[in-house]
Amino acid sequence: MDFLDFRFDAIWSYRELFIRGLWITLGLTVVGYAGGIILGLFVGLGKLSKRKWVYYPAKYYVDFFRGTPLLVQLLLIHTALIPSIVGHSLGFFVSGVVALMLNSAAYNAEIIRAGINSIETGQMEAARSLGMPHKTAMRLIILPQALRRMIPPFGNELIALMKDSSLVSMIAGSELLYAGKVVAGATLRPWEPYLTVAVLYLLLTFIFGKLISYVEKRFSNSYVPSPRKQRLSFGRTQAGG
């Protein structure tokens, strides 16, 4: 094959396959990440607990999912865990979401634990001295401050999870990489389909990166609203007053 003899017209005829793969990649990423955040919050708080029966299960959970390859976890869940529980496979999407969620939760738990530990202990002591219960102090004082410090690593985990979703192609999940493999096999031209997959992943990474940068900037201590937003806010205040 001539190195410069690219024929993307062949890719265009498979555009529906790539579009479907793009949506499935987004679905796997968003659902897996949202579940990973929720589960990671409980696991992260468990690792901060002084009760051993809470701490050790959370610790072993994080150790297992951070210490084993995601591909192995995916195959275990798809071929062993889910069939053992429900008697049959529930399809690649369910297996993929469960694997991504469980894996992401382990990393998010460490982000949450580190974020909470980064807050000075005097903050909690001050809240408790005012008569605030521990859970209330954690919810109203500690977590809001820690969340600002967690945003950058949360963003990195989101982008990493999106790229890891390509492993779902190993269980015949029809996401982006699977679409590239199908087109490469059908056309016997590997450059065009895999370059298309790379560009689409790059596009998704760029969009997610911009979104993360906005959220990080919006919740930073140095955030200053634009003059236009300040005028609009002032106008609403005046109208409300």
XYZ file of N, CA and C in Angstrom:
723
model
N 0.841 -1.206 0.000
C 0.000 0.000 0.000
C 0.873 1.253 0.000
N 0.578 2.170 -0.878
C 1.282 3.449 -0.880
C 0.964 4.201 0.405
N 2.026 4.687 1.053
C 1.834 5.335 2.348
C 0.887 6.526 2.271
N 0.950 7.269 1.148
C 0.128 8.474 1.009
C -1.164 8.225 0.244
N -1.422 6.988 -0.087
C -2.611 6.678 -0.875
C -3.812 6.452 0.046
N -4.208 7.510 0.746
C -5.355 7.402 1.647
C -6.650 7.496 0.845
N -7.599 6.666 1.215
C -8.906 6.683 0.536
C -9.996 6.740 1.610
N -10.311 7.950 2.022
C -11.306 8.103 3.079
C -12.737 7.999 2.549
N -12.881 7.879 1.203
C -14.221 7.654 0.658
C -14.764 6.307 1.137
N -13.848 5.332 1.340
C -14.283 4.033 1.859
C -14.786 4.163 3.292
N -14.174 5.072 4.065
C -14.611 5.288 5.443
C -16.000 5.903 5.465
N -16.273 6.806 4.529
C -17.560 7.486 4.498
C -18.716 6.494 4.334
N -18.480 5.436 3.574
C -19.547 4.457 3.366
C -19.841 3.660 4.642
N -18.923 3.718 5.608
C -19.138 3.037 6.903
C -19.422 4.050 8.016
N -19.873 5.236 7.633
C -20.035 6.305 8.629
C -21.022 5.950 9.730
N -22.080 5.190 9.391
C -23.077 4.832 10.407
C -22.460 3.938 11.484
N -21.520 3.098 11.076
C -20.844 2.221 12.040
C -19.994 3.046 13.010
N -19.310 4.063 12.475
C -18.492 4.923 13.331
C -19.363 5.794 14.238
N -20.478 6.285 13.694
C -21.371 7.118 14.519
C -21.949 6.288 15.666
N -22.343 5.072 15.366
C -22.859 4.181 16.425
C -21.765 3.913 17.467
N -20.548 3.669 16.976
C -19.436 3.435 17.904
C -19.155 4.640 18.777
N -19.297 5.843 18.187
C -19.074 7.068 18.948
C -20.088 7.204 20.077
N -21.355 6.946 19.774
C -22.394 7.056 20.805
C -22.213 6.008 21.894
N -21.842 4.801 21.499
C -21.633 3.746 22.505
C -20.429 4.075 23.385
N -19.368 4.625 22.793
C -18.210 5.049 23.597
C -18.619 6.120 24.597
N -19.403 7.089 24.140
C -19.878 8.131 25.049
C -20.762 7.550 26.150
N -21.644 6.623 25.780
C -22.529 6.009 26.774
C -21.756 5.232 27.816
N -20.796 4.435 27.363
C -19.977 3.672 28.305
C -19.222 4.605 29.248
N -18.675 5.694 28.687
C -17.870 6.610 29.494
C -18.728 7.350 30.519
N -19.826 7.929 30.062
C -20.646 8.764 30.954
C -21.295 7.931 32.057
N -21.904 6.800 31.684
C -22.573 5.969 32.695
C -21.552 5.342 33.641
N -20.449 4.825 33.080
C -19.418 4.221 33.923
C -18.789 5.227 34.865
N -18.572 6.454 34.368
C -17.935 7.468 35.208
C -18.882 7.954 36.306
N -20.157 8.179 35.947
C -21.128 8.633 36.954
C -21.265 7.593 38.068
N -21.370 6.318 37.685
C -21.437 5.259 38.700
C -20.159 5.177 39.511
N -19.021 5.422 38.851
C -17.735 5.381 39.545
C -17.588 6.501 40.563
N -18.163 7.657 40.266
C -18.114 8.770 41.219
C -18.938 8.440 42.465
N -20.159 7.938 42.255
C -21.050 7.635 43.389
C -20.459 6.527 44.257
N -20.067 5.415 43.615
C -19.483 4.307 44.375
C -18.144 4.712 44.996
N -17.368 5.503 44.270
C -16.077 5.955 44.784
C -16.207 6.817 46.021
N -17.297 7.591 46.109
C -17.517 8.416 47.300
C -17.671 7.542 48.540
N -18.471 6.469 48.434
C -18.663 5.571 49.586
C -17.365 4.835 49.924
N -16.661 4.366 48.898
C -15.406 3.637 49.150
C -14.360 4.579 49.738
N -14.293 5.805 49.210
C -13.330 6.781 49.732
C -13.603 7.119 51.188
N -14.879 7.319 51.535
C -15.224 7.586 52.936
C -14.944 6.356 53.792
N -15.129 5.165 53.192
C -14.818 3.933 53.931
C -13.341 3.846 54.279
N -12.481 4.299 53.351
C -11.043 4.253 53.635
C -10.640 5.270 54.695
N -11.510 6.249 54.957
C -11.225 7.233 56.003
C -11.814 6.827 57.348
N -12.622 5.757 57.329
C -13.299 5.340 58.556
C -12.310 4.737 59.553
N -12.594 4.944 60.845
C -11.772 4.342 61.897
C -12.304 2.968 62.294
N -13.479 2.605 61.767
C -14.028 1.272 62.040
C -13.367 0.264 61.097
N -12.751 -0.763 61.661
C -12.005 -1.719 60.846
C -12.895 -2.475 59.880
N -14.139 -2.775 60.272
C -15.019 -3.535 59.383
C -15.486 -2.692 58.197
N -15.304 -1.388 58.268
C -15.591 -0.515 57.122
C -14.305 -0.240 56.343
N -13.231 -0.003 57.070
C -11.972 0.387 56.426
C -11.390 -0.731 55.560
N -11.317 -1.968 56.108
C -10.612 -3.023 55.381
C -11.314 -3.454 54.083
N -12.651 -3.620 54.078
C -13.281 -3.917 52.775
C -13.019 -2.830 51.733
N -13.065 -1.561 52.175
C -12.790 -0.473 51.230
C -11.342 -0.531 50.740
N -10.428 -0.813 51.649
C -9.015 -0.901 51.274
C -8.767 -2.047 50.297
N -9.328 -3.231 50.568
C -9.117 -4.376 49.680
C -9.761 -4.146 48.319
N -10.894 -3.447 48.322
C -11.557 -3.119 47.046
C -10.628 -2.280 46.175
N -10.083 -1.216 46.765
C -9.184 -0.332 46.010
C -7.934 -1.087 45.570
N -7.371 -1.899 46.459
C -6.164 -2.652 46.115
C -6.412 -3.583 44.936
N -7.571 -4.248 44.932
C -7.854 -5.206 43.852
C -8.036 -4.498 42.509
N -8.872 -3.471 42.494
C -9.192 -2.854 41.198
C -8.069 -1.958 40.676
N -7.192 -1.482 41.554
C -6.034 -0.726 41.073
C -4.854 -1.633 40.760
N -4.879 -2.827 41.313
C -3.735 -3.720 41.153
C -3.889 -4.770 40.078
N -5.049 -4.807 39.413
C -5.255 -5.789 38.345
C -5.651 -5.054 37.065
N -5.313 -5.624 35.904
C -5.634 -4.941 34.638
C -7.142 -4.838 34.411
N -7.542 -3.718 33.822
C -8.964 -3.523 33.524
C -9.479 -4.598 32.570
N -8.627 -5.037 31.645
C -9.070 -6.067 30.691
C -9.418 -7.361 31.416
N -8.615 -7.729 32.405
C -8.899 -8.942 33.183
C -10.213 -8.771 33.951
N -10.412 -7.600 34.545
C -11.672 -7.335 35.267
C -12.867 -7.427 34.317
N -12.702 -6.874 33.120
C -13.784 -6.889 32.139
C -14.150 -8.323 31.743
N -13.145 -9.146 31.485
C -13.407 -10.536 31.098
C -14.018 -11.322 32.253
N -13.541 -11.064 33.475
C -14.119 -11.747 34.642
C -15.601 -11.400 34.795
N -15.915 -10.119 34.652
C -17.305 -9.681 34.833
C -18.191 -10.215 33.716
N -17.688 -10.161 32.469
C -18.524 -10.544 31.317
C -18.707 -12.050 31.200
N -17.646 -12.806 31.464
C -17.722 -14.263 31.220
C -17.970 -15.085 32.476
N -17.759 -14.474 33.668
C -17.895 -15.266 34.896
C -18.900 -14.671 35.881
N -18.700 -13.403 36.266
C -19.507 -12.846 37.353
C -20.984 -12.715 36.981
N -21.263 -12.004 35.886
C -22.672 -11.788 35.516
C -23.373 -13.095 35.155
N -22.775 -13.989 34.327
C -23.441 -15.277 34.063
C -23.663 -16.104 35.330
N -22.754 -15.997 36.314
C -22.931 -16.756 37.558
C -24.089 -16.225 38.385
N -24.339 -14.914 38.297
C -25.399 -14.307 39.108
C -26.770 -14.436 38.444
N -26.850 -14.083 37.163
C -28.169 -14.056 36.494
C -28.387 -15.243 35.562
N -27.354 -16.062 35.355
C -27.530 -17.269 34.536
C -27.162 -17.097 33.080
N -26.970 -15.861 32.638
C -26.584 -15.626 31.234
C -25.971 -14.235 31.120
N -25.363 -13.991 29.962
C -24.744 -12.678 29.733
C -25.830 -11.613 29.512
N -25.550 -10.404 29.971
C -26.484 -9.298 29.760
C -26.020 -8.371 28.638
N -25.045 -8.845 27.869
C -24.574 -8.047 26.738
C -23.332 -7.244 27.082
N -22.676 -6.792 26.015
C -21.396 -6.100 26.218
C -21.562 -4.771 26.929
N -22.708 -4.074 26.697
C -22.853 -2.736 27.287
C -22.944 -2.818 28.808
N -23.762 -3.741 29.303
C -23.894 -3.888 30.759
C -22.566 -4.322 31.366
N -21.918 -5.316 30.750
C -20.626 -5.772 31.272
C -19.602 -4.652 31.227
N -19.588 -3.901 30.125
C -18.638 -2.804 29.997
C -18.867 -1.716 31.024
N -20.119 -1.315 31.215
C -20.433 -0.273 32.195
C -20.059 -0.723 33.605
N -20.393 -1.969 33.950
C -20.083 -2.468 35.299
C -18.574 -2.483 35.528
N -17.818 -2.970 34.536
C -16.359 -3.025 34.689
C -15.761 -1.623 34.800
N -16.195 -0.710 33.943
C -15.660 0.655 33.985
C -16.049 1.345 35.292
N -17.271 1.127 35.739
C -17.733 1.758 36.980
C -16.927 1.257 38.186
N -16.773 -0.072 38.291
C -16.044 -0.633 39.435
C -14.584 -0.197 39.415
N -13.981 -0.178 38.227
C -12.579 0.236 38.125
C -12.419 1.720 38.428
N -13.306 2.540 37.870
C -13.221 3.991 38.099
C -13.460 4.326 39.568
N -14.355 3.580 40.229
C -14.657 3.849 41.636
C -13.420 3.726 42.502
N -12.538 2.775 42.179
C -11.318 2.588 42.977
C -10.420 3.820 42.868
N -10.262 4.321 41.654
C -9.409 5.509 41.466
C -10.079 6.756 42.047
N -11.396 6.886 41.838
C -12.092 8.039 42.402
C -12.066 8.020 43.931
N -12.120 6.823 44.513
C -12.060 6.717 45.977
C -10.745 7.283 46.510
N -9.646 6.980 45.813
C -8.351 7.518 46.242
C -8.293 9.034 46.057
N -8.910 9.536 44.991
C -8.958 10.997 44.779
C -9.740 11.662 45.910
N -10.873 11.069 46.262
C -11.719 11.633 47.330
C -10.998 11.559 48.678
N -10.383 10.419 48.952
C -9.649 10.278 50.221
C -8.532 11.314 50.320
N -7.751 11.453 49.242
C -6.641 12.411 49.260
C -7.166 13.848 49.360
N -8.280 14.128 48.673
C -8.841 15.477 48.725
C -9.302 15.844 50.124
N -9.966 14.924 50.801
C -10.445 15.188 52.169
C -9.270 15.317 53.130
N -8.279 14.458 52.966
C -7.102 14.523 53.852
C -6.298 15.808 53.664
N -6.462 16.456 52.488
C -5.695 17.680 52.231
C -6.271 18.887 52.977
N -7.484 18.757 53.513
C -8.089 19.861 54.264
C -7.541 19.864 55.685
N -7.170 21.007 56.167
C -6.561 21.110 57.483
C -7.511 20.588 58.562
N -6.963 19.863 59.534
C -7.794 19.273 60.594
C -8.479 20.350 61.441
N -7.902 21.544 61.468
C -8.512 22.631 62.232
C -9.901 23.001 61.730
N -10.172 22.743 60.431
C -11.488 23.045 59.873
C -12.566 22.190 60.551
N -12.281 20.897 60.691
C -13.226 19.999 61.350
C -13.350 20.328 62.835
N -12.212 20.591 63.461
C -12.230 20.910 64.894
C -13.033 22.185 65.163
N -12.900 23.171 64.287
C -13.644 24.417 64.461
C -15.146 24.174 64.319
N -15.505 23.347 63.318
C -16.924 23.055 63.105
C -17.504 22.286 64.289
N -16.733 21.303 64.811
C -17.218 20.521 65.947
C -17.325 21.386 67.196
N -16.400 22.359 67.355
C -16.450 23.227 68.533
C -17.687 24.125 68.522
N -18.252 24.317 67.341
C -19.481 25.112 67.236
C -20.731 24.260 67.446
N -20.525 22.986 67.760
C -21.655 22.096 68.024
C -22.175 21.383 66.793
N -21.430 21.427 65.694
C -21.889 20.795 64.458
C -21.557 19.301 64.488
N -22.521 18.421 64.219
C -22.221 16.983 64.163
C -21.190 16.675 63.088
N -20.501 15.529 63.237
C -19.408 15.171 62.314
C -19.907 15.076 60.873
N -21.055 14.403 60.665
C -21.556 14.243 59.292
C -21.910 15.587 58.666
N -22.508 16.463 59.463
C -22.883 17.780 58.948
C -21.643 18.606 58.621
N -20.639 18.537 59.497
C -19.386 19.265 59.243
C -18.708 18.741 57.982
N -18.758 17.434 57.809
C -18.152 16.849 56.610
C -18.882 17.317 55.355
N -20.217 17.354 55.419
C -21.020 17.703 54.241
C -20.965 19.202 53.926
N -20.960 20.038 54.952
C -21.052 21.478 54.708
C -19.702 22.199 54.727
N -18.724 21.650 55.431
C -17.441 22.353 55.587
C -16.308 21.679 54.808
N -16.138 20.379 55.008
C -14.963 19.699 54.459
C -15.128 19.379 52.971
N -16.248 18.701 52.623
C -16.407 18.255 51.235
C -16.411 19.397 50.219
N -17.104 20.524 50.470
C -17.064 21.607 49.470
C -15.656 22.125 49.205
N -14.829 22.209 50.252
C -13.452 22.670 50.048
C -12.621 21.615 49.328
N -12.819 20.354 49.744
C -12.035 19.272 49.128
C -12.409 19.098 47.656
N -13.684 19.369 47.323
C -14.141 19.158 45.948
C -13.347 20.009 44.960
N -13.013 21.230 45.343
C -12.239 22.088 44.443
C -10.884 21.475 44.114
N -10.283 20.823 45.083
C -8.978 20.206 44.849
C -9.102 18.884 44.099
N -10.306 18.306 44.114
C -10.490 17.020 43.429
C -10.776 17.182 41.946
N -11.190 18.374 41.514
C -11.652 18.538 40.133
C -10.588 18.156 39.108
N -9.314 18.639 39.209
C -8.317 18.237 38.196
C -8.101 16.727 38.113
N -7.883 16.015 39.249
C -7.713 14.555 39.100
C -8.993 13.853 38.636
N -10.168 14.382 39.014
C -11.419 13.811 38.484
C -11.443 13.927 36.961
N -10.987 15.069 36.454
C -10.955 15.275 34.998
C -10.007 14.304 34.320
N -8.844 14.098 34.917
C -7.889 13.143 34.336
C -8.478 11.732 34.318
N -9.190 11.373 35.383
C -9.795 10.043 35.449
C -10.877 9.878 34.380
N -11.628 10.956 34.113
C -12.668 10.890 33.076
C -12.054 10.608 31.704
N -10.989 11.324 31.377
C -10.358 11.130 30.065
C -9.717 9.744 29.974
N -9.084 9.314 31.067
C -8.475 7.973 31.072
C -9.547 6.896 30.898
N -10.699 7.095 31.558
C -11.775 6.098 31.455
C -12.327 6.041 30.035
N -12.437 7.209 29.391
C -12.950 7.224 28.018
C -12.042 6.417 27.096
N -10.740 6.569 27.259
C -9.814 5.799 26.415
C -9.835 4.319 26.789
N -9.999 4.032 28.077
C -10.066 2.623 28.513
C -11.318 1.922 27.992
N -12.351 2.702 27.632
C -13.580 2.079 27.139
C -13.331 1.311 25.843
N -12.199 1.581 25.166
C -11.881 0.846 23.932
C -11.660 -0.643 24.216
N -11.353 -0.985 25.482
C -11.149 -2.403 25.820
C -12.434 -3.216 25.691
N -13.581 -2.529 25.697
C -14.859 -3.246 25.572
C -14.956 -3.938 24.209
N -14.145 -3.484 23.241
C -14.136 -4.157 21.930
C -13.678 -5.612 22.066
N -12.978 -5.942 23.162
C -12.507 -7.314 23.357
C -13.651 -8.282 23.648
N -14.808 -7.765 24.077
C -15.975 -8.639 24.292
C -17.032 -8.310 23.235
N -16.549 -7.893 22.052
C -17.409 -7.599 20.895
C -18.317 -6.418 21.126
N -17.877 -5.505 21.970
C -18.635 -4.271 22.156
C -18.437 -3.373 20.955
N -19.526 -2.914 20.355
C -19.428 -2.172 19.089
C -19.164 -0.694 19.328
N -18.081 -0.393 20.063
C -17.690 0.997 20.267
C -16.726 1.411 19.156
N -16.007 2.517 19.341
C -15.220 3.084 18.245
C -14.137 2.145 17.723
N -13.359 1.554 18.615
C -12.272 0.689 18.159
C -12.806 -0.521 17.409
N -13.930 -1.052 17.896
C -14.550 -2.194 17.208
C -14.948 -1.799 15.783
N -15.501 -0.581 15.639
C -15.860 -0.106 14.299
C -14.627 -0.031 13.410
N -13.517 0.470 13.956
C -12.289 0.534 13.179
C -11.801 -0.845 12.764
N -11.892 -1.823 13.676
C -11.447 -3.178 13.357
C -12.316 -3.795 12.265
N -13.629 -3.563 12.345
C -14.538 -4.120 11.343
C -14.238 -3.535 9.964
N -14.061 -2.210 9.906
C -13.816 -1.557 8.611
C -12.440 -1.953 8.068
N -11.445 -2.062 8.949
C -10.117 -2.478 8.492
C -10.161 -3.888 7.909
N -10.956 -4.775 8.526
C -11.070 -6.130 8.011
C -11.841 -6.191 6.710
N -12.863 -5.333 6.590
C -13.692 -5.363 5.381
C -12.989 -4.738 4.185
N -12.198 -3.696 4.424
C -11.555 -2.981 3.311
C -10.107 -3.399 3.100
N -9.544 -4.133 4.075
C -8.128 -4.509 4.047
C -7.234 -3.275 3.968
N -7.703 -2.170 4.546
C -6.938 -0.919 4.582
C -6.922 -0.438 6.034
N -5.841 -0.712 6.756
C -5.823 -0.377 8.190
C -5.612 1.109 8.486
N -4.939 1.854 7.597
C -4.608 3.238 7.918
C -5.862 4.097 8.124
N -6.746 4.086 7.144
C -7.887 5.009 7.183
C -8.817 4.770 8.384
N -9.244 3.512 8.634
C -10.158 3.320 9.769
C -9.528 3.613 11.124
N -8.272 3.195 11.314
C -7.658 3.437 12.622
C -7.288 4.908 12.809
N -6.927 5.610 11.701
C -6.718 7.058 11.824
C -8.028 7.763 12.156
N -9.117 7.278 11.568
C -10.430 7.862 11.870
C -10.780 7.664 13.342
N -10.513 6.461 13.848
C -10.769 6.186 15.276
C -9.916 7.110 16.144
N -8.646 7.274 15.774
C -7.750 8.135 16.567
C -8.247 9.587 16.572
N -8.692 10.064 15.409
C -9.176 11.447 15.325
C -10.452 11.628 16.159
N -11.332 10.636 16.120
C -12.569 10.739 16.902
C -12.277 10.723 18.404
N -11.343 9.874 18.837
C -10.944 9.884 20.255
C -10.308 11.225 20.622
N -9.489 11.751 19.708
C -8.847 13.047 19.959
C -9.896 14.143 20.088
N -10.930 14.068 19.260
C -12.015 15.052 19.325
C -12.750 14.965 20.660
N -13.044 13.743 21.090
C -13.718 13.562 22.384
C -12.846 14.058 23.528
N -11.556 13.747 23.457
C -10.632 14.197 24.507
C -10.574 15.716 24.557
N -10.575 16.363 23.399
C -10.538 17.830 23.335
C -11.797 18.427 23.969
N -12.955 17.854 23.643
C -14.218 18.378 24.188
C -14.262 18.191 25.704
N -13.917 16.996 26.158
C -13.905 16.746 27.606
C -12.881 17.639 28.302
N -11.727 17.849 27.648
C -10.699 18.704 28.241
C -11.189 20.136 28.421
N -11.893 20.656 27.408
C -12.434 22.008 27.500
C -13.472 22.099 28.613
N -14.312 21.076 28.709
C -15.344 21.061 29.749
C -14.707 21.024 31.146
N -13.676 20.207 31.300
C -12.988 20.104 32.600
C -12.308 21.421 32.945
N -11.681 22.056 31.949
C -11.006 23.335 32.192
C -11.995 24.390 32.652
N -13.188 24.393 32.039
C -14.214 25.368 32.441
C -14.662 25.129 33.889
N -14.928 23.863 34.219
C -15.382 23.538 35.582
C -14.293 23.877 36.594
N -13.042 23.540 36.242
C -11.921 23.831 37.146
C -11.789 25.332 37.372
N -11.914 26.106 36.287
C -11.809 27.563 36.397
C -12.985 28.136 37.184
N -14.175 27.602 36.922
C -15.394 28.114 37.566
C -15.365 27.924 39.076
N -14.753 26.837 39.539
C -14.748 26.549 40.978
C -13.413 26.888 41.645
N -12.519 27.578 40.923
C -11.253 27.969 41.535
C -11.464 29.171 42.454
N -10.560 29.331 43.413
C -10.674 30.456 44.354
C -10.479 31.802 43.666
N -9.748 31.796 42.544
C -9.446 33.054 41.856
C -10.465 33.389 40.775
N -11.587 32.633 40.715
C -12.566 32.879 39.652
C -13.226 34.240 39.823
N -13.222 35.005 38.749
C -13.891 36.311 38.737
C -14.849 36.317 37.557
N -16.156 36.530 37.777
C -17.100 36.554 36.656
C -16.744 37.651 35.671
N -17.067 37.414 34.392
C -16.796 38.422 33.376
C -17.617 39.677 33.672
N -17.174 40.852 33.187
C -17.934 42.094 33.441
C -19.392 41.987 33.018
N -19.653 41.289 31.892
C -21.035 41.168 31.420
C -21.881 40.396 32.419
N -21.297 39.286 32.969
C -22.041 38.502 33.951
C -22.251 39.295 35.233
N -21.225 40.113 35.583
C -21.370 40.918 36.789
C -22.508 41.925 36.628
N -22.603 42.544 35.394
C -23.676 43.510 35.162
C -25.030 42.838 35.237
N -25.118 41.607 34.616
C -26.390 40.886 34.646
C -26.764 40.516 36.072
N -25.763 40.050 36.846
C -26.030 39.674 38.233
C -26.477 40.883 39.036
N -25.817 42.046 38.792
C -26.180 43.259 39.514
C -27.595 43.693 39.164
N -27.938 43.527 37.862
C -29.278 43.898 37.430
C -30.338 43.066 38.095
N -30.065 41.752 38.236
C -31.048 40.876 38.879
C -31.175 41.241 40.346
N -30.017 41.586 40.983
C -30.060 41.957 42.395
C -30.903 43.196 42.598
N -30.699 44.177 41.672
C -31.472 45.404 41.788
C -32.959 45.150 41.576
N -33.252 44.284 40.550
C -34.655 43.982 40.279
C -35.282 43.259 41.447
N -34.488 42.304 42.032
C -35.023 41.553 43.170
C -35.214 42.435 44.371
N -34.292 43.454 44.528
C -34.426 44.347 45.657
C -35.559 45.320 45.460
